[in-house]
């Protein structure tokens, strides 16, 4: 159960006197490690793409490697959630990062020799990446006090957005001077930084109810422990509603725009500028949204977050009929800002409301469903466009993006992302 310091009233205290969370050394170490892992994550597909350009890999090989990485990621997320609640979260980050780092030179060794070896190593790298996600989420709650977590989560998501831009760009710059083998070794070194730099957090039992049983006590099986995490998630109706909305938006809107935007940019506008501009605008909007939510404390944080999530519907809607390219870019900027207006309060609420010794398992359920169904959505969107046309699919996906968060907002506890009742002074 959340501690008294983590109630919504306390979480809404004015932040004006708070110093920057990046001046806190334990969090700075955690943030640095997360940034290094983000750079490594986003650089790998780009570096492998360079191998396609120099004909070391084929396009089919690249697809196989990225699919293997995704499979490794999804397989590791629930396992890491259990391990991070059963053992040290810092230890999970350490071994996950070292595992991903060790896979990079194996991928390099397989270049132009063995695609099977590379695919195996890519799956291992994906497993390391997936294991880090719930562990980092839970470790943030251990390292940062409740009153600073929204700012901390905003800093973490800023890191994700910056690395989205910097990772591929930095890889492209280094590719002028280094070959693919050297770039892969550099990715391995980034994972070593991600593994070794973060400091230790507190033990999960020390941050919550002291009477809570120790994870893994009595030889509890993995399935039983993961099921316990699912039961914990079910205790929070706002979490289930928000997760359902997030999964729907990612599986439909995110997937539709990922497939349709390049097609619309080429066919309706005859240029790749719209594609590049929309993606840049999305990232810029996400950066702005993260900066805003680092300081903004809405009175109804859950409703505000779900409204931000619903704004993603503007992205597919902007592609339904030809409009000025600036309108497409503006829609993507709003969608990017809205995603972060959802993400940061969502992560902060989970860290506040979920039992500390089950936080990693609940976070793993979050990543497993929201991101795990994205490949399925991507696989189905293209056939749906062929069958029904791009316009019908985009309209349908936009409707889902608007409707799913609206339905989630009807859950009583969704207003505050808390099982506690809303304060009387909220409008």
C-alpha positions as a Python dict, from the first residue, in 0.01 Angstrom:
ca = {
    (1, 'X'): (0, 0, 0),
    (2, 'X'): (125, 355, -62),
    (3, 'X'): (282, 541, 225),
    (4, 'X'): (116, 859, 360),
    (5, 'X'): (376, 1070, 181),
    (6, 'X'): (255, 929, -150),
    (7, 'X'): (-110, 1040, -130),
    (8, 'X'): (-247, 1257, -411),
    (9, 'X'): (-261, 1558, -182),
    (10, 'X'): (108, 1531, -109),
    (11, 'X'): (190, 1463, -472),
    (12, 'X'): (23, 1792, -569),
    (13, 'X'): (237, 2010, -346),
    (14, 'X'): (395, 2308, -524),
    (15, 'X'): (723, 2206, -686),
    (16, 'X'): (868, 2555, -717),
    (17, 'X'): (1118, 2506, -434),
    (18, 'X'): (1241, 2170, -562),
    (19, 'X'): (1587, 2157, -708),
    (20, 'X'): (1647, 1975, -1034),
    (21, 'X'): (1628, 1600, -993),
    (22, 'X'): (1941, 1570, -1209),
    (23, 'X'): (2138, 1726, -923),
    (24, 'X'): (2060, 1417, -714),
    (25, 'X'): (2361, 1186, -760),
    (26, 'X'): (2183, 848, -721),
    (27, 'X'): (1919, 947, -975),
    (28, 'X'): (2179, 1102, -1206),
    (29, 'X'): (2360, 769, -1213),
    (30, 'X'): (2035, 588, -1289),
    (31, 'X'): (1946, 840, -1559),
    (32, 'X'): (2289, 807, -1718),
    (33, 'X'): (2255, 431, -1732),
    (34, 'X'): (1906, 456, -1882),
    (35, 'X'): (2032, 706, -2140),
    (36, 'X'): (2316, 474, -2240),
    (37, 'X'): (2073, 183, -2279),
    (38, 'X'): (1844, 403, -2489),
    (39, 'X'): (2128, 504, -2719),
    (40, 'X'): (2227, 140, -2763),
    (41, 'X'): (1867, 36, -2826),
    (42, 'X'): (1797, 296, -3094),
    (43, 'X'): (2138, 272, -3260),
    (44, 'X'): (2129, -104, -3323),
    (45, 'X'): (1860, -110, -3598),
    (46, 'X'): (2031, 182, -3771),
    (47, 'X'): (2373, 15, -3760),
    (48, 'X'): (2226, -308, -3896),
    (49, 'X'): (2062, -99, -4167),
    (50, 'X'): (2407, 29, -4263),
    (51, 'X'): (2513, -334, -4303),
    (52, 'X'): (2229, -372, -4555),
    (53, 'X'): (2356, -71, -4747),
    (54, 'X'): (2707, -214, -4775),
    (55, 'X'): (2554, -553, -4870),
    (56, 'X'): (2687, -733, -4564),
    (57, 'X'): (2324, -815, -4481),
    (58, 'X'): (2014, -851, -4695),
    (59, 'X'): (1686, -678, -4618),
    (60, 'X'): (1539, -1017, -4525),
    (61, 'X'): (1828, -1077, -4285),
    (62, 'X'): (1764, -739, -4124),
    (63, 'X'): (1396, -824, -4072),
    (64, 'X'): (1492, -1156, -3915),
    (65, 'X'): (1736, -991, -3674),
    (66, 'X'): (1489, -725, -3564),
    (67, 'X'): (1217, -989, -3520),
    (68, 'X'): (1456, -1199, -3309),
    (69, 'X'): (1533, -896, -3092),
    (70, 'X'): (1162, -833, -3040),
    (71, 'X'): (1103, -1196, -2942),
    (72, 'X'): (1389, -1176, -2690),
    (73, 'X'): (1248, -852, -2549),
    (74, 'X'): (898, -992, -2498),
    (75, 'X'): (1026, -1318, -2348),
    (76, 'X'): (1247, -1138, -2096),
    (77, 'X'): (1001, -874, -1971),
    (78, 'X'): (783, -1098, -1747),
    (79, 'X'): (1085, -1294, -1624),
    (80, 'X'): (1267, -973, -1533),
    (81, 'X'): (959, -843, -1352),
    (82, 'X'): (961, -1145, -1122),
    (83, 'X'): (1338, -1138, -1071),
    (84, 'X'): (1341, -764, -998),
    (85, 'X'): (1082, -814, -724),
    (86, 'X'): (1246, -1130, -592),
    (87, 'X'): (1606, -1004, -592),
    (88, 'X'): (1796, -676, -620),
    (89, 'X'): (1665, -449, -895),
    (90, 'X'): (2016, -312, -930),
    (91, 'X'): (2140, -666, -986),
    (92, 'X'): (1883, -724, -1260),
    (93, 'X'): (1996, -405, -1437),
    (94, 'X'): (2360, -511, -1403),
    (95, 'X'): (2318, -858, -1549),
    (96, 'X'): (2069, -748, -1814),
    (97, 'X'): (2303, -475, -1936),
    (98, 'X'): (2605, -706, -1938),
    (99, 'X'): (2406, -967, -2129),
    (100, 'X'): (2303, -717, -2396),
    (101, 'X'): (2660, -585, -2407),
    (102, 'X'): (2802, -933, -2459),
    (103, 'X'): (2561, -995, -2747),
    (104, 'X'): (2691, -701, -2951),
    (105, 'X'): (3035, -847, -3036),
    (106, 'X'): (2866, -1178, -3120),
    (107, 'X'): (2646, -995, -3372),
    (108, 'X'): (2962, -835, -3510),
    (109, 'X'): (3133, -1174, -3533),
    (110, 'X'): (2844, -1311, -3735),
    (111, 'X'): (2856, -1037, -3998),
    (112, 'X'): (2886, -1191, -4344),
    (113, 'X'): (2934, -1531, -4179),
    (114, 'X'): (2627, -1663, -3998),
    (115, 'X'): (2282, -1506, -3989),
    (116, 'X'): (2172, -1772, -3741),
    (117, 'X'): (2447, -1666, -3499),
    (118, 'X'): (2349, -1302, -3542),
    (119, 'X'): (1980, -1379, -3486),
    (120, 'X'): (2059, -1569, -3167),
    (121, 'X'): (2271, -1281, -3041),
    (122, 'X'): (2000, -1030, -3140),
    (123, 'X'): (1747, -1227, -2935),
    (124, 'X'): (1987, -1217, -2638),
    (125, 'X'): (2035, -843, -2685),
    (126, 'X'): (1657, -799, -2691),
    (127, 'X'): (1629, -1004, -2373),
    (128, 'X'): (1878, -775, -2201),
    (129, 'X'): (1688, -471, -2320),
    (130, 'X'): (1355, -616, -2206),
    (131, 'X'): (1492, -715, -1865),
    (132, 'X'): (1608, -358, -1803),
    (133, 'X'): (1266, -199, -1856),
    (134, 'X'): (1070, -314, -1547),
    (135, 'X'): (1385, -307, -1335),
    (136, 'X'): (1458, 58, -1425),
    (137, 'X'): (1095, 148, -1358),
    (138, 'X'): (1103, -7, -1011),
    (139, 'X'): (1453, 120, -935),
    (140, 'X'): (1336, 477, -999),
    (141, 'X'): (1084, 437, -717),
    (142, 'X'): (1362, 314, -486),
    (143, 'X'): (1610, 590, -570),
    (144, 'X'): (1370, 888, -580),
    (145, 'X'): (1136, 1008, -306),
    (146, 'X'): (761, 1022, -378),
    (147, 'X'): (755, 1403, -402),
    (148, 'X'): (1017, 1406, -680),
    (149, 'X'): (904, 1109, -889),
    (150, 'X'): (703, 1299, -1146),
    (151, 'X'): (1005, 1515, -1221),
    (152, 'X'): (1224, 1204, -1228),
    (153, 'X'): (993, 1020, -1467),
    (154, 'X'): (983, 1327, -1691),
    (155, 'X'): (1364, 1330, -1696),
    (156, 'X'): (1367, 959, -1784),
    (157, 'X'): (1121, 1006, -2071),
    (158, 'X'): (1318, 1308, -2194),
    (159, 'X'): (1614, 1076, -2212),
    (160, 'X'): (1414, 833, -2425),
    (161, 'X'): (1310, 1106, -2669),
    (162, 'X'): (1657, 1255, -2697),
    (163, 'X'): (1812, 916, -2761),
    (164, 'X'): (1548, 853, -3029),
    (165, 'X'): (1697, 1147, -3216),
    (166, 'X'): (2060, 1119, -3113),
    (167, 'X'): (2107, 740, -3140),
    (168, 'X'): (2059, 703, -3517),
    (169, 'X'): (2215, 1045, -3588),
    (170, 'X'): (2524, 966, -3383),
    (171, 'X'): (2553, 627, -3552),
    (172, 'X'): (2530, 795, -3893),
    (173, 'X'): (2803, 1041, -3799),
    (174, 'X'): (3033, 773, -3664),
    (175, 'X'): (2969, 559, -3971),
    (176, 'X'): (3170, 813, -4170),
    (177, 'X'): (3479, 712, -3974),
    (178, 'X'): (3404, 359, -3847),
    (179, 'X'): (3284, 36, -4005),
    (180, 'X'): (2982, -167, -3894),
    (181, 'X'): (3194, -398, -3677),
    (182, 'X'): (3334, -104, -3477),
    (183, 'X'): (2988, 51, -3438),
    (184, 'X'): (2852, -275, -3298),
    (185, 'X'): (3137, -286, -3049),
    (186, 'X'): (3047, 69, -2947),
    (187, 'X'): (2689, -43, -2884),
    (188, 'X'): (2827, -316, -2659),
    (189, 'X'): (3022, -56, -2460),
    (190, 'X'): (2707, 154, -2416),
    (191, 'X'): (2537, -148, -2262),
    (192, 'X'): (2830, -192, -2025),
    (193, 'X'): (2778, 170, -1913),
    (194, 'X'): (2405, 102, -1870),
    (195, 'X'): (2490, -200, -1656),
    (196, 'X'): (2761, -54, -1436),
    (197, 'X'): (2677, 314, -1380),
    (198, 'X'): (2342, 300, -1191),
    (199, 'X'): (2377, 286, -814),
    (200, 'X'): (2192, 73, -566),
    (201, 'X'): (1836, 146, -460),
    (202, 'X'): (1664, 48, -139),
    (203, 'X'): (1516, -296, -91),
    (204, 'X'): (1153, -316, -210),
    (205, 'X'): (1024, -418, 134),
    (206, 'X'): (1189, -110, 286),
    (207, 'X'): (984, 127, 69),
    (208, 'X'): (640, -12, 142),
    (209, 'X'): (452, -214, 396),
    (210, 'X'): (705, -372, 636),
    (211, 'X'): (468, -662, 694),
    (212, 'X'): (465, -759, 326),
    (213, 'X'): (600, -1108, 263),
    (214, 'X'): (938, -1138, 99),
    (215, 'X'): (919, -1215, -275),
    (216, 'X'): (1015, -1569, -355),
    (217, 'X'): (963, -1688, 1),
    (218, 'X'): (895, -2055, 43),
    (219, 'X'): (1015, -2153, -303),
    (220, 'X'): (722, -1989, -481),
    (221, 'X'): (721, -2070, -852),
    (222, 'X'): (777, -1815, -1126),
    (223, 'X'): (420, -1853, -1253),
    (224, 'X'): (277, -1804, -904),
    (225, 'X'): (483, -1490, -850),
    (226, 'X'): (390, -1342, -1186),
    (227, 'X'): (25, -1425, -1115),
    (228, 'X'): (60, -1241, -786),
    (229, 'X'): (171, -938, -986),
    (230, 'X'): (-137, -972, -1207),
    (231, 'X'): (-356, -985, -895),
    (232, 'X'): (-188, -670, -770),
    (233, 'X'): (-264, -497, -1101),
    (234, 'X'): (-628, -603, -1072),
    (235, 'X'): (-648, -427, -735),
    (236, 'X'): (-615, -98, -922),
    (237, 'X'): (-907, -43, -1163),
    (238, 'X'): (-750, 277, -1295),
    (239, 'X'): (-442, 77, -1396),
    (240, 'X'): (-640, -185, -1588),
    (241, 'X'): (-847, 84, -1761),
    (242, 'X'): (-542, 292, -1853),
    (243, 'X'): (-348, -11, -1972),
    (244, 'X'): (-638, -115, -2192),
    (245, 'X'): (-653, 232, -2344),
    (246, 'X'): (-277, 249, -2397),
    (247, 'X'): (-271, -95, -2560),
    (248, 'X'): (-556, 0, -2793),
    (249, 'X'): (-386, 323, -2899),
    (250, 'X'): (-50, 159, -2965),
    (251, 'X'): (-197, -143, -3145),
    (252, 'X'): (-413, 72, -3374),
    (253, 'X'): (-306, 437, -3401),
    (254, 'X'): (66, 383, -3359),
    (255, 'X'): (65, 88, -3598),
    (256, 'X'): (-153, 264, -3858),
    (257, 'X'): (63, 572, -3872),
    (258, 'X'): (379, 361, -3881),
    (259, 'X'): (256, 189, -4197),
    (260, 'X'): (45, 465, -4356),
    (261, 'X'): (267, 771, -4302),
    (262, 'X'): (539, 661, -4546),
    (263, 'X'): (272, 566, -4803),
    (264, 'X'): (85, 895, -4767),
    (265, 'X'): (408, 1094, -4778),
    (266, 'X'): (502, 924, -5104),
    (267, 'X'): (164, 899, -5278),
    (268, 'X'): (-23, 1211, -5162),
    (269, 'X'): (267, 1454, -5131),
    (270, 'X'): (529, 1302, -5361),
    (271, 'X'): (811, 1367, -5116),
    (272, 'X'): (973, 1217, -4808),
    (273, 'X'): (974, 1560, -4643),
    (274, 'X'): (631, 1500, -4487),
    (275, 'X'): (751, 1170, -4340),
    (276, 'X'): (1067, 1324, -4193),
    (277, 'X'): (886, 1637, -4078),
    (278, 'X'): (604, 1447, -3907),
    (279, 'X'): (843, 1220, -3716),
    (280, 'X'): (1059, 1515, -3613),
    (281, 'X'): (750, 1707, -3501),
    (282, 'X'): (634, 1406, -3299),
    (283, 'X'): (964, 1389, -3112),
    (284, 'X'): (972, 1765, -3059),
    (285, 'X'): (618, 1755, -2923),
    (286, 'X'): (711, 1469, -2691),
    (287, 'X'): (1007, 1668, -2558),
    (288, 'X'): (780, 1967, -2496),
    (289, 'X'): (521, 1748, -2325),
    (290, 'X'): (782, 1594, -2095),
    (291, 'X'): (914, 1938, -1998),
    (292, 'X'): (559, 2058, -1927),
    (293, 'X'): (452, 1761, -1715),
    (294, 'X'): (774, 1776, -1511),
    (295, 'X'): (625, 2084, -1340),
    (296, 'X'): (251, 2075, -1409),
    (297, 'X'): (31, 1911, -1145),
    (298, 'X'): (-326, 1891, -1284),
    (299, 'X'): (-605, 1856, -1029),
    (300, 'X'): (-738, 1550, -1209),
    (301, 'X'): (-413, 1389, -1323),
    (302, 'X'): (-572, 1073, -1458),
    (303, 'X'): (-824, 1253, -1676),
    (304, 'X'): (-554, 1490, -1801),
    (305, 'X'): (-327, 1195, -1883),
    (306, 'X'): (-603, 1009, -2069),
    (307, 'X'): (-689, 1324, -2265),
    (308, 'X'): (-324, 1342, -2366),
    (309, 'X'): (-332, 979, -2476),
    (310, 'X'): (-648, 1043, -2681),
    (311, 'X'): (-471, 1322, -2869),
    (312, 'X'): (-275, 1054, -3055),
    (313, 'X'): (-589, 1010, -3265),
    (314, 'X'): (-498, 1336, -3441),
    (315, 'X'): (-203, 1161, -3608),
    (316, 'X'): (-400, 907, -3815),
    (317, 'X'): (-679, 1162, -3862),
    (318, 'X'): (-435, 1406, -4028),
    (319, 'X'): (-359, 1144, -4296),
    (320, 'X'): (-719, 1069, -4398),
    (321, 'X'): (-741, 1347, -4660),
    (322, 'X'): (-464, 1560, -4816),
    (323, 'X'): (-401, 1869, -4605),
    (324, 'X'): (-114, 2112, -4592),
    (325, 'X'): (203, 1937, -4469),
    (326, 'X'): (221, 2181, -4178),
    (327, 'X'): (-114, 2049, -4054),
    (328, 'X'): (21, 1692, -4055),
    (329, 'X'): (330, 1800, -3865),
    (330, 'X'): (120, 1997, -3615),
    (331, 'X'): (-101, 1692, -3553),
    (332, 'X'): (205, 1478, -3489),
    (333, 'X'): (350, 1740, -3253),
    (334, 'X'): (29, 1740, -3048),
    (335, 'X'): (23, 1360, -3049),
    (336, 'X'): (383, 1347, -2924),
    (337, 'X'): (310, 1595, -2645),
    (338, 'X'): (-1, 1401, -2548),
    (339, 'X'): (185, 1072, -2519),
    (340, 'X'): (422, 1221, -2262),
    (341, 'X'): (138, 1392, -2078),
    (342, 'X'): (10, 1037, -2033),
    (343, 'X'): (336, 849, -1977),
    (344, 'X'): (480, 1054, -1692),
    (345, 'X'): (169, 1060, -1465),
    (346, 'X'): (109, 693, -1554),
    (347, 'X'): (454, 583, -1439),
    (348, 'X'): (438, 809, -1134),
    (349, 'X'): (98, 674, -1030),
    (350, 'X'): (217, 314, -1061),
    (351, 'X'): (519, 391, -843),
    (352, 'X'): (292, 555, -587),
    (353, 'X'): (-4, 316, -579),
    (354, 'X'): (133, -31, -652),
    (355, 'X'): (274, -233, -362),
    (356, 'X'): (653, -170, -378),
    (357, 'X'): (744, -539, -368),
    (358, 'X'): (523, -602, -674),
    (359, 'X'): (605, -291, -878),
    (360, 'X'): (844, -460, -1122),
    (361, 'X'): (591, -735, -1200),
    (362, 'X'): (312, -484, -1260),
    (363, 'X'): (545, -275, -1476),
    (364, 'X'): (640, -583, -1676),
    (365, 'X'): (270, -648, -1739),
    (366, 'X'): (243, -290, -1864),
    (367, 'X'): (531, -328, -2112),
    (368, 'X'): (428, -678, -2214),
    (369, 'X'): (76, -579, -2319),
    (370, 'X'): (123, -225, -2446),
    (371, 'X'): (439, -289, -2647),
    (372, 'X'): (395, -661, -2698),
    (373, 'X'): (83, -615, -2911),
    (374, 'X'): (244, -346, -3127),
    (375, 'X'): (406, -599, -3366),
    (376, 'X'): (69, -769, -3406),
    (377, 'X'): (-89, -437, -3495),
    (378, 'X'): (184, -362, -3747),
    (379, 'X'): (138, -705, -3904),
    (380, 'X'): (-239, -658, -3944),
    (381, 'X'): (-251, -297, -4059),
    (382, 'X'): (-100, -353, -4405),
    (383, 'X'): (-348, -631, -4499),
    (384, 'X'): (-630, -418, -4359),
    (385, 'X'): (-524, -126, -4580),
    (386, 'X'): (-517, -357, -4882),
    (387, 'X'): (-862, -492, -4798),
    (388, 'X'): (-1048, -176, -4691),
    (389, 'X'): (-832, 113, -4811),
    (390, 'X'): (-605, 347, -4619),
    (391, 'X'): (-878, 604, -4552),
    (392, 'X'): (-1115, 360, -4382),
    (393, 'X'): (-836, 208, -4171),
    (394, 'X'): (-705, 548, -4062),
    (395, 'X'): (-1054, 669, -3967),
    (396, 'X'): (-1117, 350, -3770),
    (397, 'X'): (-786, 377, -3588),
    (398, 'X'): (-848, 743, -3505),
    (399, 'X'): (-1189, 652, -3358),
    (400, 'X'): (-1026, 385, -3139),
    (401, 'X'): (-761, 633, -3023),
    (402, 'X'): (-1029, 882, -2917),
    (403, 'X'): (-1274, 629, -2775),
    (404, 'X'): (-1047, 399, -2572),
    (405, 'X'): (-915, 669, -2333),
    (406, 'X'): (-1268, 814, -2304),
    (407, 'X'): (-1402, 475, -2195),
    (408, 'X'): (-1109, 434, -1954),
    (409, 'X'): (-1192, 773, -1800),
    (410, 'X'): (-1533, 637, -1694),
    (411, 'X'): (-1360, 417, -1435),
    (412, 'X'): (-1410, 605, -1105),
    (413, 'X'): (-1048, 581, -990),
    (414, 'X'): (-920, 691, -1334),
    (415, 'X'): (-975, 1056, -1244),
    (416, 'X'): (-681, 1063, -1005),
    (417, 'X'): (-499, 741, -1102),
    (418, 'X'): (-550, 638, -741),
    (419, 'X'): (-768, 406, -536),
    (420, 'X'): (-814, 691, -290),
    (421, 'X'): (-1117, 917, -347),
    (422, 'X'): (-1065, 1249, -521),
    (423, 'X'): (-1034, 1557, -301),
    (424, 'X'): (-1349, 1764, -258),
    (425, 'X'): (-1183, 2083, -387),
    (426, 'X'): (-1122, 1939, -732),
    (427, 'X'): (-1368, 2064, -991),
}
